[in-house]
mmCIF file with all atom_site columns, C-alpha atoms in Angstrom:
data_model
loop_
_atom_site.group_PDB
_atom_site.id
_atom_site.type_symbol
_atom_site.label_atom_id
_atom_site.label_alt_id
_atom_site.label_comp_id
_atom_site.label_asym_id
_atom_site.label_entity_id
_atom_site.label_seq_id
_atom_site.pdbx_PDB_ins_code
_atom_site.Cartn_x
_atom_site.Cartn_y
_atom_site.Cartn_z
_atom_site.occupancy
_atom_site.B_iso_or_equiv
_atom_site.pdbx_formal_charge
_atom_site.auth_seq_id
_atom_site.auth_comp_id
_atom_site.auth_asym_id
_atom_site.auth_atom_id
_atom_site.pdbx_PDB_model_num
ATOM 1   C CA . MET A 1 1   ? -0.040 -0.024  -0.060  1.00 45.00 ? 1   MET A CA 1
ATOM 2   C CA . SER A 1 2   ? 2.849  2.371   0.947   1.00 51.00 ? 2   SER A CA 1
ATOM 3   C CA . LYS A 1 3   ? 4.634  1.645   -2.387  1.00 53.00 ? 3   LYS A CA 1
ATOM 4   C CA . LEU A 1 4   ? 1.503  2.569   -4.326  1.00 53.00 ? 4   LEU A CA 1
ATOM 5   C CA . LEU A 1 5   ? 1.132  5.781   -2.299  1.00 50.00 ? 5   LEU A CA 1
ATOM 6   C CA . MET A 1 6   ? 4.849  6.683   -2.951  1.00 52.00 ? 6   MET A CA 1
ATOM 7   C CA . SER A 1 7   ? 4.362  5.950   -6.701  1.00 59.00 ? 7   SER A CA 1
ATOM 8   C CA . PHE A 1 8   ? 1.389  8.219   -6.719  1.00 53.00 ? 8   PHE A CA 1
ATOM 9   C CA . ILE A 1 9   ? 3.437  10.984  -4.960  1.00 53.00 ? 9   ILE A CA 1
ATOM 10  C CA . PHE A 1 10  ? 6.202  10.836  -7.447  1.00 53.00 ? 10  PHE A CA 1
ATOM 11  C CA . ASP A 1 11  ? 3.631  10.952  -10.420 1.00 57.00 ? 11  ASP A CA 1
ATOM 12  C CA . ALA A 1 12  ? 2.055  13.893  -8.864  1.00 56.00 ? 12  ALA A CA 1
ATOM 13  C CA . ILE A 1 13  ? 5.349  15.662  -8.288  1.00 54.00 ? 13  ILE A CA 1
ATOM 14  C CA . ASN A 1 14  ? 6.396  15.018  -12.000 1.00 58.00 ? 14  ASN A CA 1
ATOM 15  C CA . TRP A 1 15  ? 3.160  16.238  -13.276 1.00 59.00 ? 15  TRP A CA 1
ATOM 16  C CA . LYS A 1 16  ? 3.333  19.492  -11.117 1.00 56.00 ? 16  LYS A CA 1
ATOM 17  C CA . LEU A 1 17  ? 6.968  20.125  -12.330 1.00 55.00 ? 17  LEU A CA 1
ATOM 18  C CA . LYS A 1 18  ? 5.929  19.875  -15.903 1.00 63.00 ? 18  LYS A CA 1
ATOM 19  C CA . ILE A 1 19  ? 3.022  22.350  -15.401 1.00 62.00 ? 19  ILE A CA 1
ATOM 20  C CA . MET A 1 20  ? 5.428  24.656  -13.538 1.00 57.00 ? 20  MET A CA 1
ATOM 21  C CA . LYS A 1 21  ? 7.894  24.458  -16.538 1.00 59.00 ? 21  LYS A CA 1
ATOM 22  C CA . LYS A 1 22  ? 5.118  25.517  -18.885 1.00 62.00 ? 22  LYS A CA 1
ATOM 23  C CA . TRP A 1 23  ? 4.176  28.303  -16.576 1.00 56.00 ? 23  TRP A CA 1
ATOM 24  C CA . LEU A 1 24  ? 7.634  29.702  -16.467 1.00 57.00 ? 24  LEU A CA 1
ATOM 25  C CA . CYS A 1 25  ? 7.874  29.765  -20.200 1.00 61.00 ? 25  CYS A CA 1
ATOM 26  C CA . LYS A 1 26  ? 4.489  31.643  -20.289 1.00 57.00 ? 26  LYS A CA 1
ATOM 27  C CA . ILE A 1 27  ? 5.724  34.041  -17.615 1.00 52.00 ? 27  ILE A CA 1
ATOM 28  C CA . CYS A 1 28  ? 8.826  34.923  -19.579 1.00 57.00 ? 28  CYS A CA 1
ATOM 29  C CA . PHE A 1 29  ? 6.839  35.412  -22.655 1.00 54.00 ? 29  PHE A CA 1
ATOM 30  C CA . LEU A 1 30  ? 4.162  37.595  -20.993 1.00 50.00 ? 30  LEU A CA 1
ATOM 31  C CA . TRP A 1 31  ? 6.907  39.634  -19.054 1.00 50.00 ? 31  TRP A CA 1
ATOM 32  C CA . GLU A 1 32  ? 8.527  40.443  -22.397 1.00 53.00 ? 32  GLU A CA 1
ATOM 33  C CA . ASN A 1 33  ? 5.016  41.631  -23.790 1.00 52.00 ? 33  ASN A CA 1
ATOM 34  C CA . LYS A 1 34  ? 4.340  43.777  -20.608 1.00 51.00 ? 34  LYS A CA 1
ATOM 35  C CA . ASN A 1 35  ? 1.198  41.731  -19.520 1.00 52.00 ? 35  ASN A CA 1
ATOM 36  C CA . ARG A 1 36  ? 1.951  42.204  -15.824 1.00 52.00 ? 36  ARG A CA 1
ATOM 37  C CA . THR A 1 37  ? -1.539 41.230  -14.432 1.00 57.00 ? 37  THR A CA 1
ATOM 38  C CA . VAL A 1 38  ? -1.422 37.863  -15.994 1.00 52.00 ? 38  VAL A CA 1
ATOM 39  C CA . VAL A 1 39  ? 2.238  37.360  -14.885 1.00 49.00 ? 39  VAL A CA 1
ATOM 40  C CA . ILE A 1 40  ? 1.334  38.135  -11.235 1.00 56.00 ? 40  ILE A CA 1
ATOM 41  C CA . PHE A 1 41  ? -1.527 35.566  -11.408 1.00 57.00 ? 41  PHE A CA 1
ATOM 42  C CA . LEU A 1 42  ? 0.879  32.966  -12.912 1.00 52.00 ? 42  LEU A CA 1
ATOM 43  C CA . LEU A 1 43  ? 3.508  33.729  -10.293 1.00 54.00 ? 43  LEU A CA 1
ATOM 44  C CA . VAL A 1 44  ? 0.932  33.143  -7.547  1.00 58.00 ? 44  VAL A CA 1
ATOM 45  C CA . GLY A 1 45  ? -0.111 29.881  -9.144  1.00 60.00 ? 45  GLY A CA 1
ATOM 46  C CA . LEU A 1 46  ? 3.626  28.964  -9.432  1.00 56.00 ? 46  LEU A CA 1
ATOM 47  C CA . PHE A 1 47  ? 4.183  29.567  -5.762  1.00 61.00 ? 47  PHE A CA 1
ATOM 48  C CA . VAL A 1 48  ? 1.086  27.491  -4.871  1.00 65.00 ? 48  VAL A CA 1
ATOM 49  C CA . SER A 1 49  ? 2.463  24.751  -6.910  1.00 64.00 ? 49  SER A CA 1
ATOM 50  C CA . LEU A 1 50  ? 5.793  24.875  -5.363  1.00 62.00 ? 50  LEU A CA 1
ATOM 51  C CA . GLY A 1 51  ? 4.169  24.705  -1.937  1.00 66.00 ? 51  GLY A CA 1
ATOM 52  C CA . PHE A 1 52  ? 2.268  21.625  -3.140  1.00 67.00 ? 52  PHE A CA 1
ATOM 53  C CA . VAL A 1 53  ? 5.447  19.959  -4.443  1.00 62.00 ? 53  VAL A CA 1
ATOM 54  C CA . TYR A 1 54  ? 7.193  20.731  -1.062  1.00 66.00 ? 54  TYR A CA 1
ATOM 55  C CA . VAL A 1 55  ? 4.278  19.089  0.914   1.00 70.00 ? 55  VAL A CA 1
ATOM 56  C CA . LEU A 1 56  ? 4.512  16.015  -1.377  1.00 68.00 ? 56  LEU A CA 1
ATOM 57  C CA . LEU A 1 57  ? 8.290  15.861  -0.898  1.00 68.00 ? 57  LEU A CA 1
ATOM 58  C CA . VAL A 1 58  ? 7.972  16.051  2.907   1.00 72.00 ? 58  VAL A CA 1
ATOM 59  C CA . ARG A 1 59  ? 5.237  13.364  2.834   1.00 75.00 ? 59  ARG A CA 1
ATOM 60  C CA . ASN A 1 60  ? 7.508  11.131  0.724   1.00 70.00 ? 60  ASN A CA 1
ATOM 61  C CA . LYS A 1 61  ? 10.363 11.551  2.966   1.00 74.00 ? 61  LYS A CA 1
ATOM 62  C CA . ARG A 1 62  ? 8.260  10.592  6.038   1.00 78.00 ? 62  ARG A CA 1
ATOM 63  C CA . LEU A 1 63  ? 6.877  7.480   4.095   1.00 72.00 ? 63  LEU A CA 1
ATOM 64  C CA . ASN A 1 64  ? 10.509 6.528   3.485   1.00 73.00 ? 64  ASN A CA 1
ATOM 65  C CA . LYS A 1 65  ? 11.397 6.857   7.088   1.00 75.00 ? 65  LYS A CA 1
ATOM 66  C CA . GLU A 1 66  ? 8.438  4.775   8.176   1.00 71.00 ? 66  GLU A CA 1
ATOM 67  C CA . ASN A 1 67  ? 9.172  2.047   5.531   1.00 71.00 ? 67  ASN A CA 1
ATOM 68  C CA . ARG A 1 68  ? 12.716 1.892   6.816   1.00 75.00 ? 68  ARG A CA 1
ATOM 69  C CA . LEU A 1 69  ? 11.456 1.692   10.373  1.00 74.00 ? 69  LEU A CA 1
ATOM 70  C CA . LEU A 1 70  ? 8.882  -0.926  9.501   1.00 70.00 ? 70  LEU A CA 1
ATOM 71  C CA . GLN A 1 71  ? 11.609 -3.008  7.675   1.00 73.00 ? 71  GLN A CA 1
ATOM 72  C CA . ARG A 1 72  ? 13.905 -2.789  10.690  1.00 74.00 ? 72  ARG A CA 1
ATOM 73  C CA . GLN A 1 73  ? 11.016 -3.962  12.944  1.00 68.00 ? 73  GLN A CA 1
ATOM 74  C CA . TYR A 1 74  ? 10.219 -6.786  10.617  1.00 62.00 ? 74  TYR A CA 1
ATOM 75  C CA . GLU A 1 75  ? 13.851 -7.899  10.560  1.00 66.00 ? 75  GLU A CA 1
ATOM 76  C CA . ALA A 1 76  ? 14.030 -7.761  14.303  1.00 61.00 ? 76  ALA A CA 1
ATOM 77  C CA . VAL A 1 77  ? 10.913 -9.893  14.699  1.00 57.00 ? 77  VAL A CA 1
ATOM 78  C CA . ASP A 1 78  ? 11.978 -12.329 11.997  1.00 60.00 ? 78  ASP A CA 1
ATOM 79  C CA . ASN A 1 79  ? 15.451 -12.696 13.813  1.00 65.00 ? 79  ASN A CA 1
ATOM 80  C CA . ALA A 1 80  ? 13.875 -13.159 17.219  1.00 60.00 ? 80  ALA A CA 1
ATOM 81  C CA . LEU A 1 81  ? 11.499 -15.864 15.720  1.00 57.00 ? 81  LEU A CA 1
ATOM 82  C CA . PHE A 1 82  ? 14.526 -17.731 14.103  1.00 57.00 ? 82  PHE A CA 1
ATOM 83  C CA . ARG A 1 83  ? 16.312 -17.589 17.510  1.00 62.00 ? 83  ARG A CA 1
ATOM 84  C CA . MET A 1 84  ? 13.449 -18.855 19.424  1.00 60.00 ? 84  MET A CA 1
ATOM 85  C CA . GLU A 1 85  ? 13.079 -21.606 16.858  1.00 64.00 ? 85  GLU A CA 1
ATOM 86  C CA . GLU A 1 86  ? 16.752 -22.684 17.203  1.00 65.00 ? 86  GLU A CA 1
ATOM 87  C CA . MET A 1 87  ? 16.430 -22.606 20.880  1.00 60.00 ? 87  MET A CA 1
ATOM 88  C CA . GLN A 1 88  ? 13.435 -24.727 20.919  1.00 61.00 ? 88  GLN A CA 1
ATOM 89  C CA . LYS A 1 89  ? 15.183 -27.321 18.618  1.00 63.00 ? 89  LYS A CA 1
ATOM 90  C CA . THR A 1 90  ? 18.034 -27.415 20.955  1.00 63.00 ? 90  THR A CA 1
ATOM 91  C CA . TYR A 1 91  ? 15.832 -27.822 23.927  1.00 58.00 ? 91  TYR A CA 1
ATOM 92  C CA . LEU A 1 92  ? 13.859 -30.627 22.306  1.00 56.00 ? 92  LEU A CA 1
ATOM 93  C CA . GLN A 1 93  ? 17.044 -32.335 21.298  1.00 61.00 ? 93  GLN A CA 1
ATOM 94  C CA . TYR A 1 94  ? 18.475 -32.291 24.954  1.00 62.00 ? 94  TYR A CA 1
ATOM 95  C CA . GLU A 1 95  ? 15.533 -32.027 27.329  1.00 65.00 ? 95  GLU A CA 1
ATOM 96  C CA . ASN A 1 96  ? 15.897 -35.862 28.150  1.00 65.00 ? 96  ASN A CA 1
ATOM 97  C CA . MET A 1 97  ? 19.135 -35.425 30.017  1.00 72.00 ? 97  MET A CA 1
ATOM 98  C CA . LYS A 1 98  ? 18.677 -36.935 33.508  1.00 81.00 ? 98  LYS A CA 1
ATOM 99  C CA . LYS A 1 99  ? 22.038 -37.487 35.077  1.00 85.00 ? 99  LYS A CA 1
ATOM 100 C CA . ILE A 1 100 ? 25.560 -36.179 34.877  1.00 87.00 ? 100 ILE A CA 1
ATOM 101 C CA . ASP A 1 101 ? 28.861 -37.949 35.568  1.00 88.00 ? 101 ASP A CA 1
ATOM 102 C CA . ASP A 1 102 ? 30.839 -36.990 38.729  1.00 91.00 ? 102 ASP A CA 1
ATOM 103 C CA . ILE A 1 103 ? 33.511 -34.964 36.980  1.00 90.00 ? 103 ILE A CA 1
ATOM 104 C CA . ASP A 1 104 ? 36.502 -33.196 38.144  1.00 93.00 ? 104 ASP A CA 1
ATOM 105 C CA . LEU A 1 105 ? 36.388 -29.467 38.588  1.00 93.00 ? 105 LEU A CA 1
ATOM 106 C CA . LYS A 1 106 ? 39.184 -27.078 38.797  1.00 91.00 ? 106 LYS A CA 1
ATOM 107 C CA . THR A 1 107 ? 38.939 -24.187 41.369  1.00 89.00 ? 107 THR A CA 1
ATOM 108 C CA . GLU A 1 108 ? 40.116 -20.619 40.765  1.00 87.00 ? 108 GLU A CA 1
ATOM 109 C CA . THR A 1 109 ? 43.381 -21.647 42.579  1.00 86.00 ? 109 THR A CA 1
ATOM 110 C CA . ASP A 1 110 ? 43.795 -24.637 40.284  1.00 87.00 ? 110 ASP A CA 1
ATOM 111 C CA . SER A 1 111 ? 43.075 -27.334 42.874  1.00 91.00 ? 111 SER A CA 1
ATOM 112 C CA . ILE A 1 112 ? 40.877 -30.243 41.855  1.00 93.00 ? 112 ILE A CA 1
ATOM 113 C CA . LEU A 1 113 ? 37.675 -31.473 43.522  1.00 93.00 ? 113 LEU A CA 1
ATOM 114 C CA . LYS A 1 114 ? 34.633 -33.716 42.476  1.00 94.00 ? 114 LYS A CA 1
ATOM 115 C CA . LEU A 1 115 ? 31.269 -32.215 41.623  1.00 93.00 ? 115 LEU A CA 1
ATOM 116 C CA . SER A 1 116 ? 29.573 -34.485 44.045  1.00 92.00 ? 116 SER A CA 1
ATOM 117 C CA . SER A 1 117 ? 31.604 -32.739 46.912  1.00 92.00 ? 117 SER A CA 1
ATOM 118 C CA . LEU A 1 118 ? 29.608 -29.556 46.301  1.00 93.00 ? 118 LEU A CA 1
ATOM 119 C CA . LEU A 1 119 ? 26.230 -31.254 46.782  1.00 92.00 ? 119 LEU A CA 1
ATOM 120 C CA . ASP A 1 120 ? 24.410 -32.034 49.792  1.00 86.00 ? 120 ASP A CA 1
ATOM 121 C CA . ASP A 1 121 ? 20.672 -32.930 50.559  1.00 84.00 ? 121 ASP A CA 1
ATOM 122 C CA . LYS A 1 122 ? 19.329 -29.801 49.075  1.00 86.00 ? 122 LYS A CA 1
ATOM 123 C CA . LYS A 1 123 ? 19.047 -29.398 45.236  1.00 91.00 ? 123 LYS A CA 1
ATOM 124 C CA . ILE A 1 124 ? 21.168 -26.639 43.708  1.00 94.00 ? 124 ILE A CA 1
ATOM 125 C CA . ILE A 1 125 ? 21.320 -24.633 40.715  1.00 95.00 ? 125 ILE A CA 1
ATOM 126 C CA . VAL A 1 126 ? 24.101 -25.113 38.111  1.00 95.00 ? 126 VAL A CA 1
ATOM 127 C CA . VAL A 1 127 ? 24.927 -22.310 35.709  1.00 95.00 ? 127 VAL A CA 1
ATOM 128 C CA . ARG A 1 128 ? 26.980 -23.416 32.829  1.00 93.00 ? 128 ARG A CA 1
ATOM 129 C CA . ILE A 1 129 ? 28.944 -20.584 31.379  1.00 92.00 ? 129 ILE A CA 1
ATOM 130 C CA . SER A 1 130 ? 30.699 -20.947 27.938  1.00 88.00 ? 130 SER A CA 1
ATOM 131 C CA . ASN A 1 131 ? 33.293 -18.698 26.560  1.00 86.00 ? 131 ASN A CA 1
ATOM 132 C CA . ALA A 1 132 ? 31.448 -18.926 23.185  1.00 83.00 ? 132 ALA A CA 1
ATOM 133 C CA . ALA A 1 133 ? 28.001 -18.130 24.488  1.00 83.00 ? 133 ALA A CA 1
ATOM 134 C CA . CYS A 1 134 ? 25.908 -15.037 24.207  1.00 82.00 ? 134 CYS A CA 1
ATOM 135 C CA . VAL A 1 135 ? 27.433 -12.564 26.765  1.00 84.00 ? 135 VAL A CA 1
ATOM 136 C CA . SER A 1 136 ? 24.318 -10.352 26.930  1.00 84.00 ? 136 SER A CA 1
ATOM 137 C CA . CYS A 1 137 ? 22.215 -13.521 27.698  1.00 86.00 ? 137 CYS A CA 1
ATOM 138 C CA . ILE A 1 138 ? 24.614 -14.481 30.578  1.00 88.00 ? 138 ILE A CA 1
ATOM 139 C CA . GLN A 1 139 ? 24.629 -10.868 31.878  1.00 88.00 ? 139 GLN A CA 1
ATOM 140 C CA . ASP A 1 140 ? 20.866 -10.372 31.896  1.00 89.00 ? 140 ASP A CA 1
ATOM 141 C CA . PHE A 1 141 ? 20.145 -13.781 33.272  1.00 90.00 ? 141 PHE A CA 1
ATOM 142 C CA . CYS A 1 142 ? 22.684 -13.458 36.169  1.00 90.00 ? 142 CYS A CA 1
ATOM 143 C CA . ALA A 1 143 ? 21.364 -9.968  36.968  1.00 90.00 ? 143 ALA A CA 1
ATOM 144 C CA . VAL A 1 144 ? 17.862 -11.512 37.486  1.00 92.00 ? 144 VAL A CA 1
ATOM 145 C CA . LEU A 1 145 ? 19.223 -14.596 39.249  1.00 92.00 ? 145 LEU A CA 1
ATOM 146 C CA . PHE A 1 146 ? 20.997 -12.655 41.889  1.00 90.00 ? 146 PHE A CA 1
ATOM 147 C CA . GLN A 1 147 ? 17.537 -11.139 42.857  1.00 91.00 ? 147 GLN A CA 1
ATOM 148 C CA . TYR A 1 148 ? 16.105 -14.616 43.565  1.00 93.00 ? 148 TYR A CA 1
ATOM 149 C CA . PHE A 1 149 ? 18.878 -16.734 44.995  1.00 92.00 ? 149 PHE A CA 1
ATOM 150 C CA . SER A 1 150 ? 22.012 -16.365 47.337  1.00 89.00 ? 150 SER A CA 1
ATOM 151 C CA . GLY A 1 151 ? 25.362 -17.459 46.247  1.00 87.00 ? 151 GLY A CA 1
ATOM 152 C CA . SER A 1 152 ? 25.222 -20.615 48.392  1.00 89.00 ? 152 SER A CA 1
ATOM 153 C CA . GLU A 1 153 ? 22.247 -21.973 46.150  1.00 92.00 ? 153 GLU A CA 1
ATOM 154 C CA . ILE A 1 154 ? 24.294 -21.700 42.890  1.00 94.00 ? 154 ILE A CA 1
ATOM 155 C CA . ILE A 1 155 ? 27.223 -23.464 41.344  1.00 94.00 ? 155 ILE A CA 1
ATOM 156 C CA . TYR A 1 156 ? 28.882 -21.809 38.417  1.00 95.00 ? 156 TYR A CA 1
ATOM 157 C CA . ILE A 1 157 ? 30.918 -23.895 36.175  1.00 94.00 ? 157 ILE A CA 1
ATOM 158 C CA . SER A 1 158 ? 32.674 -22.283 33.137  1.00 92.00 ? 158 SER A CA 1
ATOM 159 C CA . ASP A 1 159 ? 34.776 -23.767 30.187  1.00 90.00 ? 159 ASP A CA 1
ATOM 160 C CA . TYR A 1 160 ? 37.241 -20.839 30.375  1.00 87.00 ? 160 TYR A CA 1
ATOM 161 C CA . GLY A 1 161 ? 40.826 -22.120 29.859  1.00 80.00 ? 161 GLY A CA 1
ATOM 162 C CA . SER A 1 162 ? 42.583 -19.715 32.189  1.00 81.00 ? 162 SER A CA 1
ATOM 163 C CA . ALA A 1 163 ? 42.232 -18.053 35.729  1.00 81.00 ? 163 ALA A CA 1
ATOM 164 C CA . LYS A 1 164 ? 42.824 -14.685 33.971  1.00 83.00 ? 164 LYS A CA 1
ATOM 165 C CA . GLU A 1 165 ? 40.066 -15.065 31.601  1.00 84.00 ? 165 GLU A CA 1
ATOM 166 C CA . LEU A 1 166 ? 37.883 -16.305 34.422  1.00 85.00 ? 166 LEU A CA 1
ATOM 167 C CA . PHE A 1 167 ? 38.724 -13.178 36.437  1.00 86.00 ? 167 PHE A CA 1
ATOM 168 C CA . PHE A 1 168 ? 37.677 -10.771 33.736  1.00 87.00 ? 168 PHE A CA 1
ATOM 169 C CA . MET A 1 169 ? 34.524 -12.801 33.085  1.00 86.00 ? 169 MET A CA 1
ATOM 170 C CA . LYS A 1 170 ? 33.503 -12.622 36.774  1.00 87.00 ? 170 LYS A CA 1
ATOM 171 C CA . GLN A 1 171 ? 34.170 -8.838  36.743  1.00 87.00 ? 171 GLN A CA 1
ATOM 172 C CA . ILE A 1 172 ? 31.911 -8.418  33.664  1.00 85.00 ? 172 ILE A CA 1
ATOM 173 C CA . LEU A 1 173 ? 29.083 -10.522 35.226  1.00 85.00 ? 173 LEU A CA 1
ATOM 174 C CA . GLY A 1 174 ? 29.419 -9.357  38.755  1.00 85.00 ? 174 GLY A CA 1
ATOM 175 C CA . ILE A 1 175 ? 29.723 -12.890 40.046  1.00 88.00 ? 175 ILE A CA 1
ATOM 176 C CA . GLU A 1 176 ? 31.331 -12.937 43.571  1.00 87.00 ? 176 GLU A CA 1
ATOM 177 C CA . ASN A 1 177 ? 31.133 -16.684 44.059  1.00 88.00 ? 177 ASN A CA 1
ATOM 178 C CA . GLN A 1 178 ? 33.780 -19.219 43.290  1.00 90.00 ? 178 GLN A CA 1
ATOM 179 C CA . VAL A 1 179 ? 33.523 -20.206 39.555  1.00 92.00 ? 179 VAL A CA 1
ATOM 180 C CA . TYR A 1 180 ? 34.806 -23.705 38.753  1.00 93.00 ? 180 TYR A CA 1
ATOM 181 C CA . ARG A 1 181 ? 36.442 -24.686 35.392  1.00 92.00 ? 181 ARG A CA 1
ATOM 182 C CA . VAL A 1 182 ? 36.020 -27.706 33.231  1.00 91.00 ? 182 VAL A CA 1
ATOM 183 C CA . GLU A 1 183 ? 36.314 -27.965 29.422  1.00 88.00 ? 183 GLU A CA 1
ATOM 184 C CA . ALA A 1 184 ? 33.591 -30.576 28.975  1.00 85.00 ? 184 ALA A CA 1
ATOM 185 C CA . LEU A 1 185 ? 30.684 -31.180 31.424  1.00 85.00 ? 185 LEU A CA 1
ATOM 186 C CA . LYS A 1 186 ? 29.937 -34.567 29.840  1.00 80.00 ? 186 LYS A CA 1
ATOM 187 C CA . LEU A 1 187 ? 26.449 -33.568 28.872  1.00 83.00 ? 187 LEU A CA 1
ATOM 188 C CA . PRO A 1 188 ? 25.319 -33.783 25.203  1.00 82.00 ? 188 PRO A CA 1
ATOM 189 C CA . ILE A 1 189 ? 24.247 -30.114 25.252  1.00 82.00 ? 189 ILE A CA 1
ATOM 190 C CA . ASP A 1 190 ? 27.874 -29.076 26.127  1.00 83.00 ? 190 ASP A CA 1
ATOM 191 C CA . LYS A 1 191 ? 29.073 -29.520 22.626  1.00 83.00 ? 191 LYS A CA 1
ATOM 192 C CA . GLU A 1 192 ? 26.821 -26.721 21.561  1.00 81.00 ? 192 GLU A CA 1
ATOM 193 C CA . LYS A 1 193 ? 28.825 -24.155 23.453  1.00 84.00 ? 193 LYS A CA 1
ATOM 194 C CA . LYS A 1 194 ? 25.640 -22.412 24.717  1.00 84.00 ? 194 LYS A CA 1
ATOM 195 C CA . PHE A 1 195 ? 24.751 -20.910 28.043  1.00 88.00 ? 195 PHE A CA 1
ATOM 196 C CA . TYR A 1 196 ? 22.408 -23.076 30.069  1.00 89.00 ? 196 TYR A CA 1
ATOM 197 C CA . VAL A 1 197 ? 21.127 -23.814 33.589  1.00 92.00 ? 197 VAL A CA 1
ATOM 198 C CA . PHE A 1 198 ? 19.673 -26.808 35.351  1.00 92.00 ? 198 PHE A CA 1
ATOM 199 C CA . ILE A 1 199 ? 18.994 -28.125 38.909  1.00 92.00 ? 199 ILE A CA 1
ATOM 200 C CA . ILE A 1 200 ? 21.158 -30.912 40.344  1.00 93.00 ? 200 ILE A CA 1
ATOM 201 C CA . ASP A 1 201 ? 20.808 -33.132 43.573  1.00 92.00 ? 201 ASP A CA 1
ATOM 202 C CA . LYS A 1 202 ? 23.179 -35.258 45.606  1.00 91.00 ? 202 LYS A CA 1
ATOM 203 C CA . ASP A 1 203 ? 22.644 -38.213 43.322  1.00 92.00 ? 203 ASP A CA 1
ATOM 204 C CA . LEU A 1 204 ? 23.868 -36.135 40.205  1.00 92.00 ? 204 LEU A CA 1
ATOM 205 C CA . SER A 1 205 ? 20.336 -36.280 38.782  1.00 91.00 ? 205 SER A CA 1
ATOM 206 C CA . ILE A 1 206 ? 19.333 -33.127 36.786  1.00 89.00 ? 206 ILE A CA 1
ATOM 207 C CA . GLU A 1 207 ? 16.190 -31.428 36.012  1.00 89.00 ? 207 GLU A CA 1
ATOM 208 C CA . LYS A 1 208 ? 14.604 -28.039 35.013  1.00 88.00 ? 208 LYS A CA 1
ATOM 209 C CA . PHE A 1 209 ? 16.985 -27.674 31.884  1.00 87.00 ? 209 PHE A CA 1
ATOM 210 C CA . PHE A 1 210 ? 16.776 -24.082 30.533  1.00 88.00 ? 210 PHE A CA 1
ATOM 211 C CA . LEU A 1 211 ? 18.402 -22.023 27.735  1.00 86.00 ? 211 LEU A CA 1
ATOM 212 C CA . PRO A 1 212 ? 18.211 -18.312 28.724  1.00 86.00 ? 212 PRO A CA 1
ATOM 213 C CA . HIS A 1 213 ? 18.232 -15.583 26.110  1.00 80.00 ? 213 HIS A CA 1
ATOM 214 C CA . TYR A 1 214 ? 18.355 -11.801 26.674  1.00 77.00 ? 214 TYR A CA 1
ATOM 215 C CA . GLU A 1 215 ? 15.439 -11.109 24.502  1.00 77.00 ? 215 GLU A CA 1
ATOM 216 C CA . GLN A 1 216 ? 13.143 -13.333 26.515  1.00 81.00 ? 216 GLN A CA 1
ATOM 217 C CA . LYS A 1 217 ? 13.389 -11.760 29.894  1.00 84.00 ? 217 LYS A CA 1
ATOM 218 C CA . GLY A 1 218 ? 9.746  -12.692 30.710  1.00 85.00 ? 218 GLY A CA 1
ATOM 219 C CA . LEU A 1 219 ? 10.679 -16.347 30.242  1.00 85.00 ? 219 LEU A CA 1
ATOM 220 C CA . MET A 1 220 ? 13.662 -15.965 32.496  1.00 87.00 ? 220 MET A CA 1
ATOM 221 C CA . ILE A 1 221 ? 11.486 -14.675 35.255  1.00 90.00 ? 221 ILE A CA 1
ATOM 222 C CA . TYR A 1 222 ? 8.990  -17.379 34.887  1.00 89.00 ? 222 TYR A CA 1
ATOM 223 C CA . TYR A 1 223 ? 11.669 -20.045 34.988  1.00 89.00 ? 223 TYR A CA 1
ATOM 224 C CA . LEU A 1 224 ? 13.244 -18.455 38.187  1.00 92.00 ? 224 LEU A CA 1
ATOM 225 C CA . ASP A 1 225 ? 9.845  -18.315 39.771  1.00 92.00 ? 225 ASP A CA 1
ATOM 226 C CA . LEU A 1 226 ? 9.519  -22.025 38.996  1.00 89.00 ? 226 LEU A CA 1
ATOM 227 C CA . LEU A 1 227 ? 12.911 -22.692 40.569  1.00 90.00 ? 227 LEU A CA 1
ATOM 228 C CA . LYS A 1 228 ? 11.971 -20.819 43.709  1.00 89.00 ? 228 LYS A CA 1
ATOM 229 C CA . LYS A 1 229 ? 9.101  -23.016 44.173  1.00 88.00 ? 229 LYS A CA 1
ATOM 230 C CA . THR A 1 230 ? 11.186 -26.195 43.511  1.00 83.00 ? 230 THR A CA 1
ATOM 231 C CA . LEU A 1 231 ? 14.280 -25.364 45.773  1.00 81.00 ? 231 LEU A CA 1
#
């Protein structure tokens, strides 16, 4: 519809410009023949036409701006839907994960301990942070997570290779807890290098698997509300 309107505006402008060209020729001819009254009348008509052309140009500029805005909004929605589809595929592919191996974790001081040594009778949240994951997703989720749970209820496990990288990551995310390191968590989802969260108990059974994304803050809050009722 907007393309048709823009086409109409362009046609109207061209039509007006052609008329104005003819009027200018007439004005020059009449001025030479000293027919001043008609010249004044034509000049008034010319200025009115110029005003009309100006209005059309302004309207066309506004329509172009609106079209660009609509195009950007369409692309944003399309990209969001694509990401949601990809996340849903990933979730469906890995939702049946039920248990994790008792892996070795490296502390920030490079000592080694078992995952099971961090678990007791109470279920706890595991936040898996990948170096290749969406930083905004991690930041936004952690910002909300801190409002729901204390540090003692969360285990952070990253795949960062060095303590230096880990230090900068903690500064960016505002994490004050110990962050453990392990390259592979021995879960199928880990090969995707995504940021994900789940609950674990002392038997190393896992549940409530979740893939946070910064564009789905409402879903993050829903998930954390659910965890609050579960833990």
